[in-house]
Coordinates of C-alpha atoms in Angstrom, one line a residue:
Chain A
M1242 CA -7.2 -42.7 7.2
L1243 CA -7.0 -42.7 3.7
K1244 CA -8.3 -39.6 3.3
F1245 CA -6.2 -38.4 5.2
I1246 CA -3.3 -39.5 3.6
I1247 CA -4.7 -37.9 0.4
N1248 CA -5.2 -34.8 1.8
R1249 CA -1.9 -34.8 3.5
M1250 CA -0.4 -36.2 0.1
M1251 CA -2.2 -32.6 -1.9
T1252 CA -0.5 -30.5 0.5
L1253 CA 2.6 -31.8 0.6
A1254 CA 2.3 -31.6 -3.5
I1255 CA 1.6 -27.8 -3.1
S1256 CA 3.9 -27.1 -1.0
L1257 CA 7.0 -29.1 -2.8
I1258 CA 5.6 -26.8 -6.1
V1259 CA 5.3 -23.3 -4.0
A1260 CA 9.0 -24.0 -2.2
S1261 CA 10.7 -24.9 -5.6
L1262 CA 8.4 -21.6 -6.9
V1263 CA 10.7 -19.1 -4.1
I1264 CA 14.2 -21.4 -5.2
F1265 CA 13.7 -20.5 -8.6
A1266 CA 12.1 -17.1 -8.2
A1267 CA 15.5 -16.3 -5.4
I1268 CA 18.3 -17.5 -8.4
E1269 CA 16.1 -15.5 -10.6
L1270 CA 16.3 -12.2 -8.6
I1271 CA 20.6 -12.2 -8.8
P1272 CA 20.5 -8.9 -10.6
G1273 CA 21.9 -8.8 -14.1
D1274 CA 22.4 -12.0 -16.0
P1275 CA 23.3 -15.6 -14.0
A1276 CA 26.2 -16.4 -16.5
A1277 CA 27.9 -13.2 -16.5
F1278 CA 27.4 -13.7 -12.5
M1279 CA 29.0 -17.1 -12.4
L1280 CA 31.8 -16.2 -14.4
G1281 CA 32.8 -13.1 -12.9
I1282 CA 33.7 -9.7 -13.9
N1283 CA 36.9 -10.2 -15.9
A1284 CA 34.1 -13.5 -18.7
A1285 CA 34.8 -12.3 -22.7
P1286 CA 31.1 -11.5 -23.9
D1287 CA 31.5 -14.4 -25.9
T1288 CA 32.0 -16.8 -23.1
V1289 CA 29.2 -15.4 -21.1
A1290 CA 26.6 -15.9 -24.2
A1291 CA 28.3 -19.8 -24.4
L1292 CA 27.2 -20.4 -21.2
R1293 CA 23.7 -18.5 -21.4
Q1294 CA 23.8 -21.6 -23.9
E1295 CA 24.6 -23.9 -22.2
L1296 CA 22.9 -23.1 -19.1
G1297 CA 20.0 -22.4 -21.3
L1298 CA 19.1 -19.5 -20.2
D1299 CA 17.8 -18.1 -23.0
G1300 CA 14.1 -19.4 -22.9
H1301 CA 11.6 -18.0 -21.1
P1302 CA 11.1 -18.1 -17.3
V1303 CA 8.5 -20.2 -17.3
A1304 CA 9.5 -22.3 -19.8
R1305 CA 13.1 -22.6 -17.6
Y1306 CA 11.4 -23.3 -14.5
L1307 CA 9.4 -25.9 -16.0
R1308 CA 12.5 -27.5 -17.5
W1309 CA 14.1 -26.9 -14.1
V1310 CA 10.9 -29.1 -12.5
A1311 CA 10.6 -31.9 -15.4
G1312 CA 14.1 -32.6 -15.3
M1313 CA 15.0 -33.2 -11.0
M1314 CA 11.8 -35.0 -11.5
T1315 CA 13.7 -37.9 -13.7
G1316 CA 17.0 -37.1 -12.0
D1317 CA 18.4 -34.5 -13.7
F1318 CA 19.2 -32.1 -11.7
G1319 CA 21.6 -30.2 -15.0
Q1320 CA 25.4 -29.6 -15.2
S1321 CA 27.7 -28.2 -12.2
Y1322 CA 29.9 -25.6 -13.4
T1323 CA 33.0 -25.6 -11.7
Y1324 CA 32.7 -29.3 -11.9
Q1325 CA 31.9 -30.1 -15.2
V1326 CA 29.6 -33.4 -13.8
P1327 CA 25.5 -33.6 -13.6
V1328 CA 25.0 -32.5 -10.1
V1329 CA 22.9 -35.0 -9.5
D1330 CA 26.2 -36.8 -9.3
L1331 CA 28.2 -34.9 -7.2
V1332 CA 24.8 -34.4 -4.7
M1333 CA 24.5 -38.4 -4.4
A1334 CA 28.4 -38.6 -3.7
R1335 CA 28.0 -36.1 -0.9
L1336 CA 24.6 -38.0 0.4
G1337 CA 26.4 -41.1 1.6
I1338 CA 28.0 -38.4 4.2
S1339 CA 25.9 -36.0 5.5
L1340 CA 22.5 -39.2 5.1
P1341 CA 24.2 -41.2 7.9
L1342 CA 25.9 -38.3 9.9
T1343 CA 22.3 -36.8 10.3
L1344 CA 20.4 -40.1 11.0
M1345 CA 22.8 -41.1 13.1
A1346 CA 22.4 -37.8 15.2
L1347 CA 18.9 -38.8 14.9
V1348 CA 19.2 -41.9 16.7
L1349 CA 22.0 -40.6 19.3
T1350 CA 19.2 -37.8 20.0
I1351 CA 16.2 -40.0 21.4
L1352 CA 18.5 -42.4 22.4
I1353 CA 19.9 -39.8 24.8
A1354 CA 16.6 -37.7 25.5
L1355 CA 14.6 -40.4 25.9
P1356 CA 15.4 -42.0 29.5
V1357 CA 17.0 -38.6 29.9
G1358 CA 13.7 -37.0 30.3
M1359 CA 11.8 -40.0 31.7
M1360 CA 14.1 -40.5 34.5
A1361 CA 13.9 -36.4 35.3
A1362 CA 9.7 -37.1 35.0
S1363 CA 9.8 -39.8 37.8
K1364 CA 12.6 -37.8 39.5
R1365 CA 10.1 -34.3 39.7
N1366 CA 10.9 -31.5 42.2
K1367 CA 14.3 -33.5 43.3
A1368 CA 18.2 -33.5 42.8
A1369 CA 18.2 -35.3 39.9
D1370 CA 15.1 -33.3 38.2
W1371 CA 16.8 -30.2 39.2
G1372 CA 20.9 -31.7 37.7
I1373 CA 19.1 -33.0 34.4
M1374 CA 16.9 -29.1 34.0
G1375 CA 20.4 -27.6 34.5
V1376 CA 22.7 -29.5 32.0
T1377 CA 20.0 -29.4 29.2
Q1378 CA 19.2 -25.5 29.8
L1379 CA 23.2 -25.6 29.6
G1380 CA 22.8 -28.3 25.9
I1381 CA 20.7 -25.9 24.1
A1382 CA 22.8 -22.9 25.2
I1383 CA 26.1 -24.6 23.4
P1384 CA 26.6 -23.4 20.0
N1385 CA 27.0 -27.1 18.5
F1386 CA 30.4 -26.5 16.2
W1387 CA 32.2 -25.1 18.7
F1388 CA 31.2 -28.4 21.0
A1389 CA 32.3 -30.0 17.8
M1390 CA 35.4 -28.3 18.3
I1391 CA 35.6 -29.0 22.3
L1392 CA 35.2 -32.9 21.4
V1393 CA 38.0 -32.3 18.7
L1394 CA 40.3 -30.9 21.1
V1395 CA 39.4 -33.4 23.9
F1396 CA 38.9 -36.5 21.9
A1397 CA 40.8 -35.8 18.6
I1398 CA 44.2 -33.9 20.0
Q1399 CA 44.7 -34.4 23.8
L1400 CA 43.4 -38.5 23.7
Q1401 CA 43.5 -39.7 20.1
W1402 CA 40.8 -41.4 20.4
F1403 CA 39.2 -40.2 17.0
S1404 CA 40.5 -38.7 14.0
A1405 CA 40.3 -35.0 14.2
G1406 CA 38.2 -34.7 10.9
G1407 CA 38.4 -35.9 7.1
F1408 CA 36.6 -38.8 5.6
P1409 CA 38.3 -42.6 5.0
G1410 CA 35.4 -43.0 2.4
W1411 CA 32.8 -46.5 3.1
D1412 CA 35.5 -48.2 0.6
N1413 CA 37.5 -49.0 3.5
G1414 CA 34.8 -50.2 5.7
L1415 CA 31.5 -49.4 7.4
A1416 CA 33.8 -49.4 10.9
A1417 CA 36.1 -46.5 10.0
G1418 CA 33.4 -44.8 8.0
L1419 CA 31.1 -44.8 11.2
K1420 CA 34.1 -43.8 13.5
A1421 CA 34.8 -40.4 11.9
L1422 CA 30.6 -40.0 12.1
V1423 CA 30.6 -40.4 15.5
L1424 CA 31.9 -37.2 17.2
P1425 CA 30.5 -35.2 14.1
A1426 CA 26.8 -36.9 15.3
V1427 CA 27.4 -36.8 18.8
A1428 CA 28.6 -32.6 18.6
L1429 CA 25.1 -32.7 16.1
A1430 CA 22.6 -34.4 19.2
L1431 CA 24.0 -32.6 22.0
P1432 CA 21.7 -29.4 21.7
Q1433 CA 18.9 -31.4 20.0
A1434 CA 19.1 -34.1 22.9
S1435 CA 18.5 -31.2 25.4
I1436 CA 15.8 -30.0 23.9
L1437 CA 14.0 -33.8 23.5
A1438 CA 14.6 -34.4 27.0
R1439 CA 12.6 -31.5 28.4
V1440 CA 10.1 -32.3 25.8
M1441 CA 9.8 -35.8 27.1
R1442 CA 10.1 -34.4 31.0
S1443 CA 6.9 -31.9 30.3
A1444 CA 5.3 -34.8 28.1
M1445 CA 5.6 -37.2 30.5
I1446 CA 4.8 -35.2 34.0
D1447 CA 0.9 -34.4 32.3
V1448 CA 1.4 -38.3 31.2
L1449 CA 1.8 -39.1 34.7
S1450 CA -1.0 -37.0 36.0
Q1451 CA -3.6 -38.7 34.2
D1452 CA -6.3 -40.5 36.2
Y1453 CA -4.8 -43.9 34.1
I1454 CA -2.0 -43.8 35.7
R1455 CA -3.0 -44.2 38.6
T1456 CA -5.1 -47.1 37.6
A1457 CA -2.3 -48.7 37.0
R1458 CA -0.7 -47.8 39.8
A1459 CA -3.3 -49.3 41.4
K1460 CA -3.7 -52.7 40.4
G1461 CA -0.4 -53.5 41.5
L1462 CA 2.4 -52.4 38.4
S1463 CA 5.8 -51.4 39.2
E1464 CA 6.7 -47.8 38.5
K1465 CA 9.3 -49.3 36.0
Q1466 CA 5.7 -50.6 34.7
V1467 CA 3.8 -48.0 34.6
L1468 CA 6.8 -45.5 33.3
L1469 CA 7.3 -47.7 29.8
R1470 CA 4.1 -49.3 29.7
H1471 CA 1.8 -46.6 30.1
G1472 CA 3.6 -42.9 30.4
L1473 CA 6.2 -43.8 27.0
R1474 CA 3.3 -44.6 24.8
N1475 CA 1.5 -41.5 25.6
A1476 CA 3.5 -39.1 26.1
M1477 CA 5.3 -39.7 23.0
I1478 CA 3.0 -37.6 20.7
P1479 CA 4.7 -34.1 21.8
V1480 CA 8.1 -36.1 21.3
V1481 CA 7.4 -37.3 17.4
T1482 CA 5.9 -33.9 16.8
I1483 CA 9.1 -32.6 18.3
L1484 CA 11.6 -34.4 17.1
G1485 CA 9.9 -34.2 13.2
L1486 CA 10.7 -30.3 13.8
Q1487 CA 14.2 -31.2 15.0
F1488 CA 15.2 -33.3 11.5
S1489 CA 15.4 -29.9 9.7
F1490 CA 17.6 -28.4 12.4
L1491 CA 19.8 -31.4 12.4
I1492 CA 20.1 -31.1 8.6
A1493 CA 20.9 -27.5 9.2
G1494 CA 23.4 -28.5 11.6
A1495 CA 25.2 -31.2 9.4
I1496 CA 26.1 -28.3 6.8
I1497 CA 28.0 -26.5 9.3
I1498 CA 29.3 -29.7 11.5
E1499 CA 30.8 -30.8 8.2
N1500 CA 33.1 -28.0 8.1
V1501 CA 34.3 -28.6 11.5
F1502 CA 35.1 -32.1 10.9
F1503 CA 36.3 -31.6 6.6
L1504 CA 33.3 -34.1 5.7
P1505 CA 33.4 -33.7 2.0
G1506 CA 29.1 -33.4 3.0
L1507 CA 26.4 -31.2 1.8
G1508 CA 27.6 -28.7 3.5
R1509 CA 30.9 -28.8 1.8
L1510 CA 29.2 -28.7 -1.1
V1511 CA 27.6 -25.4 -1.2
F1512 CA 29.9 -23.4 0.5
Q1513 CA 32.1 -24.0 -2.1
A1514 CA 29.0 -23.7 -4.7
I1515 CA 28.5 -20.4 -3.1
T1516 CA 32.4 -19.1 -3.6
Q1517 CA 32.7 -20.5 -7.0
R1518 CA 29.2 -18.9 -7.7
D1519 CA 28.2 -22.5 -8.7
L1520 CA 24.6 -21.6 -8.5
I1521 CA 23.2 -24.3 -10.0
V1522 CA 24.4 -26.6 -7.5
V1523 CA 23.0 -24.6 -4.5
E1524 CA 19.7 -24.4 -6.1
S1525 CA 20.2 -28.1 -6.2
V1526 CA 21.5 -28.6 -2.9
V1527 CA 18.9 -26.1 -1.5
M1528 CA 16.1 -27.7 -3.6
L1529 CA 16.9 -31.0 -2.2
L1530 CA 16.8 -29.8 2.0
V1531 CA 14.2 -28.5 1.1
F1532 CA 12.7 -31.3 0.1
S1533 CA 13.7 -33.4 2.7
V1534 CA 12.2 -31.0 5.9
I1535 CA 8.6 -31.0 3.9
I1536 CA 8.4 -35.0 3.2
V1537 CA 10.2 -35.5 7.0
T1538 CA 6.7 -33.0 8.3
F1539 CA 4.7 -35.1 5.8
L1540 CA 5.5 -38.8 7.0
V1541 CA 5.7 -36.6 11.6
D1542 CA 2.1 -36.2 10.2
I1543 CA 1.2 -39.3 9.0
A1544 CA 3.3 -41.1 12.3
Y1545 CA 0.6 -39.6 14.7
A1546 CA -2.5 -39.6 12.6
W1547 CA -1.5 -43.1 13.9
I1548 CA -0.6 -43.0 16.7
D1549 CA -3.7 -40.7 17.4
P1550 CA -6.3 -41.3 15.8
R1551 CA -8.1 -38.3 17.1
L1552 CA -5.5 -35.5 15.6
R1553 CA -7.0 -37.6 12.1
Q1554 CA -10.0 -35.0 12.6
S1555 CA -7.8 -32.0 13.3
R1556 CA -4.6 -29.9 11.9
L1557 CA -2.1 -29.9 14.7
N1558 CA -0.5 -27.2 16.2
L1559 CA 3.2 -27.7 15.9
G1560 CA 3.8 -23.6 16.5
A1561 CA 2.7 -24.6 20.1
F1562 CA 5.6 -27.2 20.3
R1563 CA 8.1 -24.5 19.1
Chain B
M585 CA 9.3 0.4 38.5
I586 CA 11.0 -2.8 39.9
T587 CA 10.2 -2.5 43.4
K588 CA 12.4 -4.8 46.4
A589 CA 9.2 -6.3 46.5
T590 CA 8.9 -7.7 43.2
M591 CA 12.2 -8.3 42.6
A592 CA 11.5 -11.1 45.7
Q593 CA 8.5 -12.3 43.5
M594 CA 10.9 -13.2 40.3
P595 CA 11.7 -16.5 39.8
L596 CA 15.5 -17.6 40.4
S597 CA 15.7 -18.6 37.1
L598 CA 14.2 -14.8 35.8
K599 CA 17.0 -12.9 37.9
L600 CA 19.9 -15.6 36.3
G601 CA 18.9 -14.8 33.2
M602 CA 18.7 -10.9 33.5
I603 CA 22.2 -10.3 35.7
L604 CA 23.6 -12.2 32.4
T605 CA 21.4 -10.5 29.3
M606 CA 23.2 -7.4 31.7
M607 CA 26.2 -8.6 31.7
I608 CA 26.5 -8.6 28.3
A609 CA 24.2 -6.3 27.3
T610 CA 26.8 -3.8 29.6
M611 CA 29.8 -4.7 27.3
A612 CA 28.5 -4.3 24.3
F613 CA 27.6 -0.8 25.2
V614 CA 30.7 -0.4 26.6
S615 CA 32.4 -1.6 23.7
L616 CA 30.6 1.4 21.3
V617 CA 32.9 3.9 23.6
W618 CA 35.9 2.1 25.5
T619 CA 38.0 -1.3 24.8
P620 CA 40.9 -2.4 26.0
Y621 CA 42.8 -2.2 22.9
A622 CA 41.4 -1.0 19.3
V623 CA 40.7 -4.2 17.4
D624 CA 42.3 -3.9 13.7
Q625 CA 45.2 -2.7 16.2
L626 CA 48.1 -5.8 15.4
N627 CA 51.0 -6.4 17.1
I628 CA 52.5 -9.9 15.3
A629 CA 55.3 -9.7 18.1
G630 CA 52.6 -10.3 20.9
R631 CA 50.7 -12.8 19.5
L632 CA 49.1 -16.0 21.0
Q633 CA 49.6 -14.8 24.5
P634 CA 47.4 -17.5 27.4
L635 CA 44.5 -16.3 29.3
F636 CA 45.4 -13.9 32.3
H637 CA 48.0 -12.4 30.6
A638 CA 49.0 -9.1 32.6
Q639 CA 48.1 -6.9 29.8
H640 CA 45.3 -8.9 27.7
W641 CA 43.3 -10.6 30.4
L642 CA 41.7 -12.7 27.6
G643 CA 45.1 -13.3 25.6
T644 CA 45.8 -12.4 22.6
D645 CA 45.2 -13.8 18.5
H646 CA 47.7 -15.2 15.6
F647 CA 47.6 -11.5 14.7
G648 CA 48.4 -9.9 18.1
R649 CA 45.4 -8.7 18.8
D650 CA 43.3 -8.2 22.5
I651 CA 40.7 -10.9 22.4
L652 CA 38.7 -9.6 25.5
S653 CA 38.0 -6.3 23.1
M654 CA 37.5 -8.4 20.1
V655 CA 34.8 -10.1 22.2
M656 CA 33.5 -7.2 24.0
V657 CA 32.5 -5.7 19.5
G658 CA 31.5 -9.5 19.2
A659 CA 28.9 -8.8 21.4
Q660 CA 27.5 -5.4 19.3
V661 CA 27.0 -7.8 15.8
S662 CA 25.6 -10.5 17.8
I663 CA 23.2 -8.6 19.6
A664 CA 22.5 -6.0 16.2
V665 CA 22.0 -8.9 14.5
A666 CA 19.7 -10.9 16.7
L667 CA 18.1 -7.9 17.3
V668 CA 16.7 -6.3 14.6
A669 CA 16.2 -10.2 13.6
V670 CA 13.6 -10.5 16.2
G671 CA 12.3 -6.7 15.2
I672 CA 11.4 -7.9 11.2
G673 CA 9.8 -11.0 12.7
M674 CA 7.7 -9.2 14.9
A675 CA 7.0 -6.1 12.6
F676 CA 5.7 -9.0 9.9
G677 CA 4.7 -11.8 11.7
V678 CA 2.5 -10.2 14.3
P679 CA 0.1 -8.5 11.7
L680 CA -0.1 -11.6 9.9
G681 CA -0.6 -13.6 13.1
L682 CA -3.4 -11.5 14.5
T683 CA -4.9 -11.0 11.0
A684 CA -5.5 -14.3 10.3
A685 CA -6.8 -15.0 14.3
A686 CA -9.4 -12.4 13.1
L687 CA -10.5 -13.6 9.5
E688 CA -10.4 -17.3 11.7
G689 CA -11.3 -20.0 9.3
T690 CA -11.6 -17.6 6.3
R691 CA -9.4 -18.6 3.0
F692 CA -7.1 -15.8 4.1
D693 CA -6.3 -17.4 7.7
D694 CA -5.9 -20.8 5.8
V695 CA -3.4 -19.6 3.3
I696 CA -1.3 -17.8 5.9
M697 CA -1.3 -21.4 8.1
R698 CA -0.3 -23.1 4.6
G699 CA 2.6 -20.6 4.0
N700 CA 3.4 -20.7 7.6
D701 CA 3.5 -24.5 7.2
L702 CA 5.3 -23.9 3.8
A703 CA 8.0 -21.2 5.7
F704 CA 8.9 -23.6 8.5
A705 CA 10.7 -26.4 5.6
F706 CA 13.2 -22.9 4.9
P707 CA 16.2 -23.3 7.9
A708 CA 17.3 -19.9 8.8
L709 CA 20.4 -21.6 7.2
V710 CA 18.9 -22.4 4.0
I711 CA 17.6 -19.1 3.8
A712 CA 20.9 -17.9 4.5
I713 CA 22.2 -19.9 2.0
L714 CA 19.7 -18.4 -0.9
I715 CA 20.3 -15.1 -0.4
T716 CA 24.3 -15.1 0.3
A717 CA 24.9 -17.1 -3.0
I718 CA 22.6 -13.7 -4.2
L719 CA 23.8 -10.7 -2.4
G720 CA 26.5 -11.9 -1.5
P721 CA 28.0 -12.4 2.5
S722 CA 27.5 -9.6 5.3
A723 CA 26.1 -9.1 8.6
L724 CA 22.7 -7.3 6.8
N725 CA 21.8 -10.7 4.9
A726 CA 22.6 -12.7 7.8
I727 CA 19.9 -10.5 9.9
I728 CA 17.5 -10.7 7.2
A729 CA 18.1 -14.4 7.0
I730 CA 17.2 -14.6 10.4
G731 CA 14.2 -11.7 10.1
I732 CA 12.3 -13.9 7.0
F733 CA 12.7 -17.5 9.8
N734 CA 11.2 -16.0 12.5
I735 CA 8.1 -14.1 10.9
P736 CA 6.0 -17.3 10.8
V737 CA 7.2 -17.8 13.8
F738 CA 5.2 -15.0 15.6
A739 CA 2.3 -15.1 13.1
R740 CA 1.7 -18.6 14.2
V741 CA 2.3 -18.0 18.5
A742 CA -0.1 -14.4 17.7
R743 CA -2.6 -16.2 15.9
G744 CA -2.8 -19.4 18.5
G745 CA -2.5 -16.2 21.5
A746 CA -5.4 -14.1 19.8
L747 CA -7.7 -17.0 18.8
T748 CA -8.2 -17.1 22.6
Q749 CA -8.8 -13.7 23.5
W750 CA -11.3 -13.6 20.6
R751 CA -13.4 -16.2 22.9
M752 CA -12.9 -13.9 25.7
D753 CA -16.0 -11.9 27.0
Y754 CA -14.6 -8.3 27.2
I755 CA -14.4 -9.1 23.4
L756 CA -17.7 -9.9 22.8
A757 CA -18.7 -6.6 25.1
A758 CA -16.3 -4.7 22.7
R759 CA -18.1 -6.3 19.2
V760 CA -21.3 -4.8 21.0
A761 CA -19.7 -1.6 21.5
G762 CA -19.7 -1.6 17.7
K763 CA -16.0 -1.9 17.5
S764 CA -14.0 -3.1 14.8
K765 CA -12.3 -6.4 14.2
T766 CA -8.9 -4.0 12.9
R767 CA -9.5 -1.6 16.2
I768 CA -10.0 -4.4 18.6
S769 CA -7.1 -6.0 17.6
I770 CA -4.9 -3.3 17.9
E771 CA -6.7 -2.3 21.4
H772 CA -7.3 -5.2 23.4
I773 CA -6.2 -8.2 21.4
L774 CA -2.3 -6.6 21.0
P775 CA -2.0 -5.9 24.2
N776 CA -3.0 -9.2 26.2
I777 CA -0.7 -11.2 24.0
S778 CA 2.6 -9.0 24.2
T779 CA 3.6 -11.5 27.3
L780 CA 3.1 -13.9 24.9
L781 CA 5.1 -12.1 22.1
I782 CA 7.9 -11.1 24.9
V783 CA 8.6 -14.7 26.1
Q784 CA 8.9 -15.8 22.1
G785 CA 10.8 -12.7 21.3
S786 CA 13.2 -13.8 24.3
I787 CA 13.8 -17.4 22.5
Q788 CA 13.9 -16.2 18.8
F789 CA 16.4 -13.6 20.2
S790 CA 18.3 -16.4 21.8
L791 CA 18.1 -18.2 18.4
G792 CA 19.2 -15.5 16.9
I793 CA 22.3 -14.9 18.2
L794 CA 22.8 -19.1 17.9
A795 CA 22.2 -18.5 14.3
E796 CA 23.9 -15.4 13.9
A797 CA 27.4 -17.5 15.3
G798 CA 26.9 -19.9 13.2
L799 CA 26.2 -18.3 9.6
S800 CA 29.4 -15.7 10.7
Y801 CA 31.5 -19.1 11.5
V802 CA 30.8 -20.3 7.8
G803 CA 31.3 -16.8 6.5
L804 CA 27.9 -16.1 5.5
G805 CA 27.5 -13.4 8.3
A806 CA 29.0 -10.0 8.9
Q807 CA 32.7 -10.3 7.0
P808 CA 36.2 -9.1 8.6
P809 CA 36.9 -6.6 9.7
T810 CA 34.2 -6.2 11.7
P811 CA 35.0 -9.0 14.7
S812 CA 32.4 -11.5 15.3
W813 CA 32.2 -14.1 17.7
G814 CA 31.2 -16.8 14.9
R815 CA 34.1 -15.8 12.9
M816 CA 36.6 -16.0 15.8
L817 CA 35.0 -19.4 16.4
A818 CA 36.5 -20.1 12.6
E819 CA 39.8 -18.5 12.5
S820 CA 40.6 -20.4 16.0
Q821 CA 40.2 -23.9 14.6
T822 CA 43.3 -24.6 13.1
M823 CA 44.6 -23.7 16.3
I824 CA 43.0 -24.8 18.6
S825 CA 45.3 -27.6 19.3
F826 CA 47.9 -25.4 20.4
A827 CA 46.0 -22.0 21.9
P828 CA 42.8 -23.2 22.9
H829 CA 41.9 -20.3 24.7
L830 CA 40.6 -19.1 21.1
A831 CA 38.0 -21.4 21.1
I832 CA 36.4 -21.1 24.7
V833 CA 36.5 -17.3 24.6
P834 CA 34.1 -16.5 22.4
G835 CA 32.6 -20.0 22.7
L836 CA 31.8 -18.8 26.2
A837 CA 30.7 -15.3 25.2
I838 CA 28.2 -17.2 23.2
I839 CA 27.0 -19.5 26.0
I840 CA 26.4 -16.9 28.4
T841 CA 24.5 -15.0 26.5
V842 CA 22.3 -17.1 25.0
L843 CA 21.7 -19.0 28.6
G844 CA 20.9 -15.9 30.1
L845 CA 18.1 -14.9 27.0
N846 CA 16.5 -18.9 27.4
L847 CA 16.7 -18.4 31.2
M848 CA 15.1 -15.1 31.3
G849 CA 12.4 -16.0 29.0
D850 CA 11.4 -19.2 31.2
G851 CA 11.7 -17.2 33.9
L852 CA 9.5 -14.2 32.6
R853 CA 6.6 -17.0 31.0
D854 CA 6.7 -18.3 35.0
W855 CA 6.6 -14.9 36.5
L856 CA 3.9 -13.0 33.8
D857 CA 1.4 -16.4 33.1
P858 CA -1.0 -16.9 36.0
R859 CA -2.0 -20.0 34.7
L860 CA 1.5 -21.8 35.1
K861 CA 1.7 -19.9 39.0
R862 CA -1.7 -21.6 39.7
D863 CA -0.7 -24.9 38.1
Q864 CA 2.9 -24.9 40.2
R865 CA 0.6 -23.8 43.7
R866 CA -1.7 -27.0 43.0
Q867 CA 1.2 -29.5 41.7
G868 CA 3.4 -28.1 44.8

């Protein structure tokens, strides 16, 4: 296991280095001078020169890349041009919304998908199964931001159970903060829960046809015990794999959903930064998003090697489940 | 040619998916030559007409533009973006996957696969954010972003499918006959994994439709005055309390398209994969 973890950590390090290189190179590719790009076409040459110096654009690209990476490692992402505050302060404040939102959506996805998937598998080819398969097929086809708008229409405008948008801040109590995230999290979770429920169903069907399930039934376990004790545990490997992949969709989805609910999270920050040409903020947020996806992939790799020791020997083909 | 007998053998999901997809595709084609009204025709006096209005079946927006016409033209944009993005994914991904499979176990294969793992860390939206920050928002940049996202998907599917084929006897026969790995990949492997690629193509197509809608919604896709479903939704947001149809209609267009493509993908897989059919017979 230790050898496996060391191996995975090497891959993790290489992935992070290559990802940072790609992002840095992409920003470097901007035609012309980034400082002039950020200030727009009407900027005076001395203002551009001052910004160039402030951004440290005078040095060699390699030196700048190394300085950028070293900065990130010490928590220094640079200074936002528009907000005139350290990017790390901006990002941390916004993460206080985006991270709980993503995690809430992840928990909801699991809470919805696992029981629904298990039920469909246990009622295979019956009305309940057909119903669940139909609803999940529809759930996959619904764009999460559209579903979010419909939720606003029904639960905020018509029923007035929730607010239509905005965030009261965590200072006003945990309950108020969480309440503001309920609709966004539900909207984010629905398509992912539909996908996961279908994966859970097929994994469970696969597991239920195994000999050890027949043995479990033969020794007199109830259907519930069979499903929970033997079925669920063995069906978890593909489910965990998909869940890891879904994290990146949840992060990307959260960025869009924040726009529907006017939540001041990372998504709002990055889109404002794009409009204001605040490249340092764009670069940092993109790196943070990619970093979190790579870390989650690493953790998922470790998790299923722990669940199933056979997998430590070989690399998993994640693509098969995509 | 599709005969009556073939139609009868098709799974229900495939038929349903084909009907829905054809509906949207026809709408997009018709909009190339005709729409009920011009999409740039403003009529402030006739704005925000409700659904089932005598002249405007799907109502009008806040500028008095005909929603049916906008949804029809929006279909063109969505289909074009998603289709070209699938093309980019296939054009780059499939040769990469085939080469990796032909050179299985070599450093090249390893680099391709590790590169693939890494590419999955960049969701389409993140690529779009990067590209837009550099080149500005446009439908073309949305295509590039979704296309780049598709490349590793097709590379992985092509490699997986090709590896299975390389272990077959007929490939051994071709090798004994002296054919090169490149020729075998093109003449034998590619035709035999085409089903796999078509099914994956329909899945990526539907994901592309969703991605394009999302990008347009946040302003990173097609720009005004080109109508797009995602931007129609974004524009409808502030009016949802008094004109919900502005959001419901383009949303339903997206759902029908994605649902159609997904059903078609599922149906095609069931229909074309004999292994699945056998399993179904055994289990049924």
